[in-house]
Each structure stands twice: as C-alpha cells, then as structure tokens.
Short mmCIF file of C-alpha atoms in Angstrom, two decimals:
data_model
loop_
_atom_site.label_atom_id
_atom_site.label_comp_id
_atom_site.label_asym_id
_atom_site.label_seq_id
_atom_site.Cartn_x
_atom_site.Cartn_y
_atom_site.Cartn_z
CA UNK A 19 36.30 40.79 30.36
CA UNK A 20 39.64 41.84 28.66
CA UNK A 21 40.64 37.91 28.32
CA UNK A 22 37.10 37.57 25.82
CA UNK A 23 38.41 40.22 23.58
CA UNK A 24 41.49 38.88 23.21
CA UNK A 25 40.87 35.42 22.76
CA UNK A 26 37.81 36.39 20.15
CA UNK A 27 40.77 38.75 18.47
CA UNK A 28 43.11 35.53 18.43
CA UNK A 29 40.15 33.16 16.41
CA UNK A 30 39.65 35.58 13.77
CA UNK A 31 41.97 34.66 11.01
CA UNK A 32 42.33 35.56 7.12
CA UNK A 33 40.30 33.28 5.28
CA UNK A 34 42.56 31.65 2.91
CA UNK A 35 39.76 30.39 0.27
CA UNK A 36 38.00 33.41 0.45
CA UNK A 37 41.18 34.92 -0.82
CA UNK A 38 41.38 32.85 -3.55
CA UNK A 39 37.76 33.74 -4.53
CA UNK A 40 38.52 37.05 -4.73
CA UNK A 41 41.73 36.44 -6.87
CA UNK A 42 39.81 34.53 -9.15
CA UNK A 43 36.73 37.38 -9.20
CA UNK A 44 39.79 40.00 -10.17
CA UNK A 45 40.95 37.40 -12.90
CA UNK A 46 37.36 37.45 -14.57
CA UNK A 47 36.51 40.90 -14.07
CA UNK A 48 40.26 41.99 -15.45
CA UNK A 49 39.61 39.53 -18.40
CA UNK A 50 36.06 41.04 -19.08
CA UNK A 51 37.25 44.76 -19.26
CA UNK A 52 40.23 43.56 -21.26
CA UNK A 53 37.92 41.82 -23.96
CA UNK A 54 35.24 45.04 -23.85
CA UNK A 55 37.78 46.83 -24.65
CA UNK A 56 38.77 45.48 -27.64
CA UNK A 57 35.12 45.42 -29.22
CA UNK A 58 34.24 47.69 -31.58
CA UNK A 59 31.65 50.55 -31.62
CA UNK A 60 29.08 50.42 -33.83
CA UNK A 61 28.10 53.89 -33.78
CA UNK A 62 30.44 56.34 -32.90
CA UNK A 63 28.14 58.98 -31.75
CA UNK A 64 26.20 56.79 -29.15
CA UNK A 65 27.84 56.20 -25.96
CA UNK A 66 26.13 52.87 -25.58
CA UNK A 67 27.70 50.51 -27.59
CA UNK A 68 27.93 46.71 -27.31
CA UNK A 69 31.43 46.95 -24.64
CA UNK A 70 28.83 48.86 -22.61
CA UNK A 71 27.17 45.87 -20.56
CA UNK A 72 30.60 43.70 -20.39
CA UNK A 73 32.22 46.86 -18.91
CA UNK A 74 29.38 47.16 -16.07
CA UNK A 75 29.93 43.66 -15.06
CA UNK A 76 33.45 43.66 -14.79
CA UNK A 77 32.68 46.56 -12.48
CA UNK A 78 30.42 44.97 -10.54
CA UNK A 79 32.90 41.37 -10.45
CA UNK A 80 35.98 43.64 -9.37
CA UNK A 81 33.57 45.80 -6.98
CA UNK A 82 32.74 41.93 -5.58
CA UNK A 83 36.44 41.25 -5.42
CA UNK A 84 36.95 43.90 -3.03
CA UNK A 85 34.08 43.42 -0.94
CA UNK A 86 35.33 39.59 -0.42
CA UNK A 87 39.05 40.50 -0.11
CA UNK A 88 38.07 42.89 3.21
CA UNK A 89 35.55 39.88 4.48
CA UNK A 90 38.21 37.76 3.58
CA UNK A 91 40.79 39.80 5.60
CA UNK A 92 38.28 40.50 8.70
CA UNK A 93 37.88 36.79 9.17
CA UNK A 94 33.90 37.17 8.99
CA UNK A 95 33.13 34.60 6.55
CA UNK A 96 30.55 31.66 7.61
CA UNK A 97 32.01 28.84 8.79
CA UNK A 98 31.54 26.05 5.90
CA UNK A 99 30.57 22.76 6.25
CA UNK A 100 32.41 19.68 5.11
CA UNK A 101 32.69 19.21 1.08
CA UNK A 102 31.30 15.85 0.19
CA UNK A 103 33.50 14.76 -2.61
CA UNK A 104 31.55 11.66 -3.66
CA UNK A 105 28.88 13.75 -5.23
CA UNK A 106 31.20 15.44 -7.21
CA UNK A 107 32.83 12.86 -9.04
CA UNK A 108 29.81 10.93 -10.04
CA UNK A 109 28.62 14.48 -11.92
CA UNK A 110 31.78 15.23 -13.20
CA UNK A 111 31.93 11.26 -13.89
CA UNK A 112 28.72 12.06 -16.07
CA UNK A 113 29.69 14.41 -18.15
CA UNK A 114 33.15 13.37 -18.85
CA UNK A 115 30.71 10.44 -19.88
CA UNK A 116 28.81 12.19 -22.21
CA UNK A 117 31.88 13.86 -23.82
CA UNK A 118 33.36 10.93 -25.01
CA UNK A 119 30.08 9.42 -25.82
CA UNK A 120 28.48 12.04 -27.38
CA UNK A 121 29.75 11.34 -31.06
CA UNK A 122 29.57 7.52 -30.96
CA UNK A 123 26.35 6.44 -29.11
CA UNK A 124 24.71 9.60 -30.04
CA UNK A 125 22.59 12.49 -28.12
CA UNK A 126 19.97 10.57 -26.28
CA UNK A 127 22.20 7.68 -24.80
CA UNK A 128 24.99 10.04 -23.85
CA UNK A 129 22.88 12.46 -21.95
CA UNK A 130 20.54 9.80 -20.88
CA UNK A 131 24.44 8.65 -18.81
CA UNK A 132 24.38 12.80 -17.86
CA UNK A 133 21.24 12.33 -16.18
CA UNK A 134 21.85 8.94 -14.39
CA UNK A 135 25.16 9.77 -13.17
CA UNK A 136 23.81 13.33 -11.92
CA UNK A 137 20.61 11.75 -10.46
CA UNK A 138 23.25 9.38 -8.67
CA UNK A 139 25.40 12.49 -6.88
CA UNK A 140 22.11 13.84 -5.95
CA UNK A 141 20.77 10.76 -3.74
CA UNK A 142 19.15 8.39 -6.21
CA UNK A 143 20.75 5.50 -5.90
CA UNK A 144 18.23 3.29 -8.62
CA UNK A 145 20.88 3.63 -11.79
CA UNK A 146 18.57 1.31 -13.30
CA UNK A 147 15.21 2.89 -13.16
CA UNK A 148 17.00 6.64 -13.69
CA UNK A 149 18.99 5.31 -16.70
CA UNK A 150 16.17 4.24 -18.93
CA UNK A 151 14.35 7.80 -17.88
CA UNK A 152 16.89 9.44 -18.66
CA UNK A 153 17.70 8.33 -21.85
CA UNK A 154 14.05 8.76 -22.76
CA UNK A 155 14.00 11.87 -21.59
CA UNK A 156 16.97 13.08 -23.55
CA UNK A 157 15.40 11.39 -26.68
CA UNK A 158 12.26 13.46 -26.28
CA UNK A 159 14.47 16.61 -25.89
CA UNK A 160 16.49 15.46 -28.99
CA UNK A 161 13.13 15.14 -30.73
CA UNK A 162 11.84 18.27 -29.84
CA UNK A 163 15.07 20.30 -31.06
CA UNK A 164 16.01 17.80 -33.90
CA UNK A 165 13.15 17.16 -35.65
CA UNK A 166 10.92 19.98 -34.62
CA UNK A 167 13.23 22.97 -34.48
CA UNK A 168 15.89 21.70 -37.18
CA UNK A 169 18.80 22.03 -35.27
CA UNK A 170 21.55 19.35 -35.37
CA UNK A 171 22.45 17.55 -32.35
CA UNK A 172 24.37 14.61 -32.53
CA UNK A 173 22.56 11.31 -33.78
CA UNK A 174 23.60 7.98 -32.43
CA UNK A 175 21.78 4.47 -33.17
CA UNK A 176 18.63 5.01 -31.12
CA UNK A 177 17.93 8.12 -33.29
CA UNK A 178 18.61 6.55 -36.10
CA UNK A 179 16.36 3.92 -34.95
CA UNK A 180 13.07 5.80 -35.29
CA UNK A 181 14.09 8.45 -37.57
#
C-alpha cells in the first residue's frame, strides 16, 4: 500500500505549460489594471466610472492566474491530447492570405480565401466547391455592410463588377 502512494507522489509533476498560462494571464491582467488606471473619470463624485469594468476583469484574470499557478503546481491538470499542427497552418495560412490580399483583390475574394483555407483545417477537403461559396458568401456580407449599412470595406474587382 505505501509503494502506491509513493509512486502516484513520483507522477505528479509541475505542469510546465500550465505555468506559462498563468504567466501570460498575470501579463494581461497586470496590463489591464495598468491601462484602467490611466483612464479618466468622468464624474468625480460617482464611484463608477469607465476604469470600473477593466479593473474587475483584471481581478478576475489575476484571480485565474492564481487558481492555474496552484493546479499548475499540484500537477492536476488533464492530460492533453496531441496538437495537430496541420490544421493550424492552413487557418493561419488563410488569413495571412487575406492580409495581403485584402487591398488588391478586394473584400469578397480575400475572405472568400479566409473561408476556404479555414473550411480546409476543419476537414473539408473540396477547395473547389468551398472557394466559390465562400467568396459568394463574403460578397453577400460585403453587400449587406457596404451597400446597405454604408460602411467601407475594402472593394476589389468583383465589387466593382456589380457595383
């Protein structure tokens, strides 16, 4: 019975990542209460001002911090599965996509890329029936807010096509 205990004592180790989640959830929080405190108050005679709901959430993010440093330290995190990197890259591959094509080919084509690329990391491998859907899609969106609502988004030649 004694040689259980000891070995489960031996397999609990700091979790390394979890540390660094909680480093990073100090880093925002600090950075939150640092920026609330530089806003200034409206009204002097209110206690509620506008730093008011950045302050509570720093609270909260540095209250987190703590809670996942001492799970961190215990060892009692879940173990996680394996990351599947190929996922990642063809999202990130998207919208480093639409970055550089936003200003040249225009809303609807670059986020029409977005969507195809994204659609790709999640499981759909048919680039060439999520591509064309896509970019309809985002020219229905760019409709809607362009035209519609009278906000500017980008226009490229398929916008400038119909309108």
């Amino acid at each position: 019975m004694s040689e259980d205990n000891t070995s489960s004592a031996t397999t609990r180790r700091p979790d390394w990542a979890a540390f660094t989640i909680a480093l990073f959830l100090f880093v925002v929080a600090g950075v939150m209460a640092w920026d609330a405190s530089h806003l200034k108050t409206i009204a002097q005679y209110d206690r509620i001002g506008p730093a008011t709901v950045p302050e509570v959430v720093a609270f909260g993010l540095f209250c987190l911090g703590i809670w996942t440093l001492a799970e961190a330290w215990r060892g009692e995190f879940p173990e996680r599965d394996r990351q599947e990197v190929a996922p990642v890259i063809w999202i990130v591959a998207g919208l480093v996509g639409q970055m550089l094509l936003l200003r040249p080919a225009g809303f609807s084509i670059a986020t029409g890329l977005l969507f195809a690329l994204t659609a790709r990391g999640f499981g759909k491998r048919k680039l060439w029936i999520s591509l064309p859907f896509g970019i309809v899609f985002s020219f229905t969106v760019w409709v809607i807010f362009s035209q519609l609502l009278q906000l500017t988004l980008p226009a490229g030649p398929l916008e400038r096509l119909f309108f």
